[in-house]
Coordinates of C-alpha atoms in Angstrom, one line a residue:
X1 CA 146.6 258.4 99.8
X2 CA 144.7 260.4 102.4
X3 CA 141.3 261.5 102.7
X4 CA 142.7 265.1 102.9
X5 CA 144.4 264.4 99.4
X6 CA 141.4 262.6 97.9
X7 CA 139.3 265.7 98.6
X8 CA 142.5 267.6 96.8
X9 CA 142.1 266.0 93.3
X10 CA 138.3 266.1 93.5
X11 CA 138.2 269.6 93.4
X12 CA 141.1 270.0 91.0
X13 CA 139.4 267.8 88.5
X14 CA 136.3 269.1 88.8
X15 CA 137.9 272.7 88.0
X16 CA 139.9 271.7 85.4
X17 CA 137.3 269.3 83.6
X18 CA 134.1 270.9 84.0
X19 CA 135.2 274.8 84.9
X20 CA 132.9 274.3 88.3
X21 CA 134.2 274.1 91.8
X22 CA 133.0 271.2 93.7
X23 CA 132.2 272.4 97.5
X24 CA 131.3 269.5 98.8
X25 CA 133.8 266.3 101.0
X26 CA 135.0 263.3 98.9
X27 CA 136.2 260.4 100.6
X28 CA 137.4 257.4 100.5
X29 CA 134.6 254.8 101.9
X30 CA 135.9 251.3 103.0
X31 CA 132.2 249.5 102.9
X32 CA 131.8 250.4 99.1
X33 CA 132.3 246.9 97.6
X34 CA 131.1 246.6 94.0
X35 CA 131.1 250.3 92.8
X36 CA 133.9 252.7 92.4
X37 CA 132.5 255.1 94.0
X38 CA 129.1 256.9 94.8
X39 CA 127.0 260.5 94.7
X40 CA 125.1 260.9 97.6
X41 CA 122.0 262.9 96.6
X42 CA 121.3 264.6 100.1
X43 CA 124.7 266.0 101.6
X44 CA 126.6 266.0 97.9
X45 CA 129.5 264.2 98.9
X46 CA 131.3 261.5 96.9
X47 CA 132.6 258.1 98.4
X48 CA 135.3 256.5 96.4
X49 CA 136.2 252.3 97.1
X50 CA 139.9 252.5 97.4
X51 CA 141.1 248.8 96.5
X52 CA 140.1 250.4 92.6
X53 CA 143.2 253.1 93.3
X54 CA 145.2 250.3 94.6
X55 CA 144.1 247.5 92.1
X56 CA 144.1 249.7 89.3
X57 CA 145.9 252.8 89.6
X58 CA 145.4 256.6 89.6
X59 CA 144.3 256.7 85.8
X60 CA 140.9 254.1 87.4
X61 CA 140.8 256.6 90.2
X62 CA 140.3 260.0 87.9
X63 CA 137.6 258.0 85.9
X64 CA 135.8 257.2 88.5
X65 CA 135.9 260.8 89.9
X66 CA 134.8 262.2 86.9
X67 CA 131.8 259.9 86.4
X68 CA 130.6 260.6 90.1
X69 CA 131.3 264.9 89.5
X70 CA 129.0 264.6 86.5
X71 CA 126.5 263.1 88.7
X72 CA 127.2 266.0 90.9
X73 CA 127.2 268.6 88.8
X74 CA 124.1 268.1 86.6
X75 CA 121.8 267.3 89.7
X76 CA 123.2 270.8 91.2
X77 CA 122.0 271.8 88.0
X78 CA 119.0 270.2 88.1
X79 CA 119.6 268.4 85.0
X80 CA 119.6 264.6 84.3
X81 CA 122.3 263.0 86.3
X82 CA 121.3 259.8 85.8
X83 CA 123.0 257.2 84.0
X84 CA 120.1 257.2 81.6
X85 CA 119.8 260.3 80.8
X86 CA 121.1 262.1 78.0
X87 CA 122.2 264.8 79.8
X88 CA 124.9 262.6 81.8
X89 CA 125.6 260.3 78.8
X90 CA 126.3 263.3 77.0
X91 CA 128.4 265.1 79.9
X92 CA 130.5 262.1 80.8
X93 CA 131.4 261.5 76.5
X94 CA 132.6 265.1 76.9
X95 CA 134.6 264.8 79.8
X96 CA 135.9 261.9 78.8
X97 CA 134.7 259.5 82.1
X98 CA 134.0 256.2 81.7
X99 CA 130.2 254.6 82.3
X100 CA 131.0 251.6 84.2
X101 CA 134.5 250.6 85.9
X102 CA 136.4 247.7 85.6
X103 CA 135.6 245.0 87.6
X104 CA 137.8 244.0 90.3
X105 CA 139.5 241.2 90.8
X106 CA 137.6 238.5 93.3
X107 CA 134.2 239.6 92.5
X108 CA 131.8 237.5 92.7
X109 CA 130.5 236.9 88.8
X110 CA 129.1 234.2 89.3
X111 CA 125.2 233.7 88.3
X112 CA 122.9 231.2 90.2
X113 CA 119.8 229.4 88.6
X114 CA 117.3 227.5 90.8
X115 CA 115.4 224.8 88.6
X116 CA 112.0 224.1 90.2
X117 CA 109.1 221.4 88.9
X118 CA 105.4 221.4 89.7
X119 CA 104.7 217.8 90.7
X120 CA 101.1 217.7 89.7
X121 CA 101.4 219.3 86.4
X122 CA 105.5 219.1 84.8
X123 CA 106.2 222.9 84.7
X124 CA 109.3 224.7 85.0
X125 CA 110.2 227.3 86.7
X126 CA 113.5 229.3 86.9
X127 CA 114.1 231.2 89.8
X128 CA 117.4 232.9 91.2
X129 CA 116.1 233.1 94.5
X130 CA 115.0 230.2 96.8
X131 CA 111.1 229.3 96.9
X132 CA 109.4 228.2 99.9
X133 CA 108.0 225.1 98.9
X134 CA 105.7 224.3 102.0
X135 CA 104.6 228.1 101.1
X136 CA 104.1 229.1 97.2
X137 CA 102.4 226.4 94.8
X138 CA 102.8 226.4 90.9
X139 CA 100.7 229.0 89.1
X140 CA 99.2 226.9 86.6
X141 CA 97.9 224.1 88.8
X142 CA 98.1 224.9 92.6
X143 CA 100.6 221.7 92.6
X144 CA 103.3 221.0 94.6
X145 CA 106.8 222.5 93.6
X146 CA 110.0 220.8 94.2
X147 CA 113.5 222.1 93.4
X148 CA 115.2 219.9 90.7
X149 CA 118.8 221.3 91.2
X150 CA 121.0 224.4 91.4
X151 CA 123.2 225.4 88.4
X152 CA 125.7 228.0 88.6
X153 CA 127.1 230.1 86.0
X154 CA 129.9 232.3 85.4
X155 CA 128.8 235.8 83.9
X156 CA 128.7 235.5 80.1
X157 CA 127.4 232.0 80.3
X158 CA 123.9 231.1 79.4

């Protein structure tokens, strides 16, 4: 699928779902990585991570479309168009878009835990990003603080 095409169902969706023309490009953006796709709140345009159309298929592709045009459409409006607001929760319910997308495959899900102890006084700390030791002391005590080990844990794990 082209760019030219992408930009084709964007604005037939956006007609036939919410009854509002969307005037803006829609694109397919190679960097996206994590997210389906994306509303840019200064030029209005949409970028859309194609491995979710090829990992997942068209019915994926129209979800994600639809969540990003009710983002469009309510800020337009000046409405909520966050995912918060009630405005968009309510939007994207009647639409029938989804709130998150599925998760592609090779993601990394994985959840890392740095396990630190004061020498001076036996506190814990939990961390998931590195602490320079020869920099930052324990709160408690001004001791020393030495990293114990690294654990790491599949999302959905505790």
């Amino acid at each position: 699928m082209t760019n030219a095409e992408l930009q084709k169902i964007v604005e037939t969706i956006s007609i036939q779902s919410f009854q509002k023309p969307f005037l803006h490009k829609a694109y397919f953006n190679p960097r996206l990585r994590t997210t389906g796709g994306r509303y840019m709140l200064g030029s209005h345009d949409i970028d859309i991570n194609r491995r979710y159309l090829d990992e997942h298929g068209m019915d994926e592709l129209i979800g994600i479309i639809k969540h990003e045009l009710c983002h469009y459409h309510l800020h337009l409006e000046g409405k909520g168009y966050k995912h918060g607001d009630q405005d968009f929760k309510s939007l994207l319910k009647e639409v029938g878009g989804p709130r998150f997308c599925s998760l592609l495959p090779g993601v990394n899900r994985r959840k890392r835990v740095l396990l630190y102890i004061c020498s001076k006084c036996g506190l814990n700390f939990e961390r998931k990003r590195k602490i320079n030791t020869r920099k930052f002391v324990c709160g408690r005590c001004r001791g020393k603080l030495r990293l114990i080990k690294e654990v790491v844990l599949e999302k959905g794990q505790s």
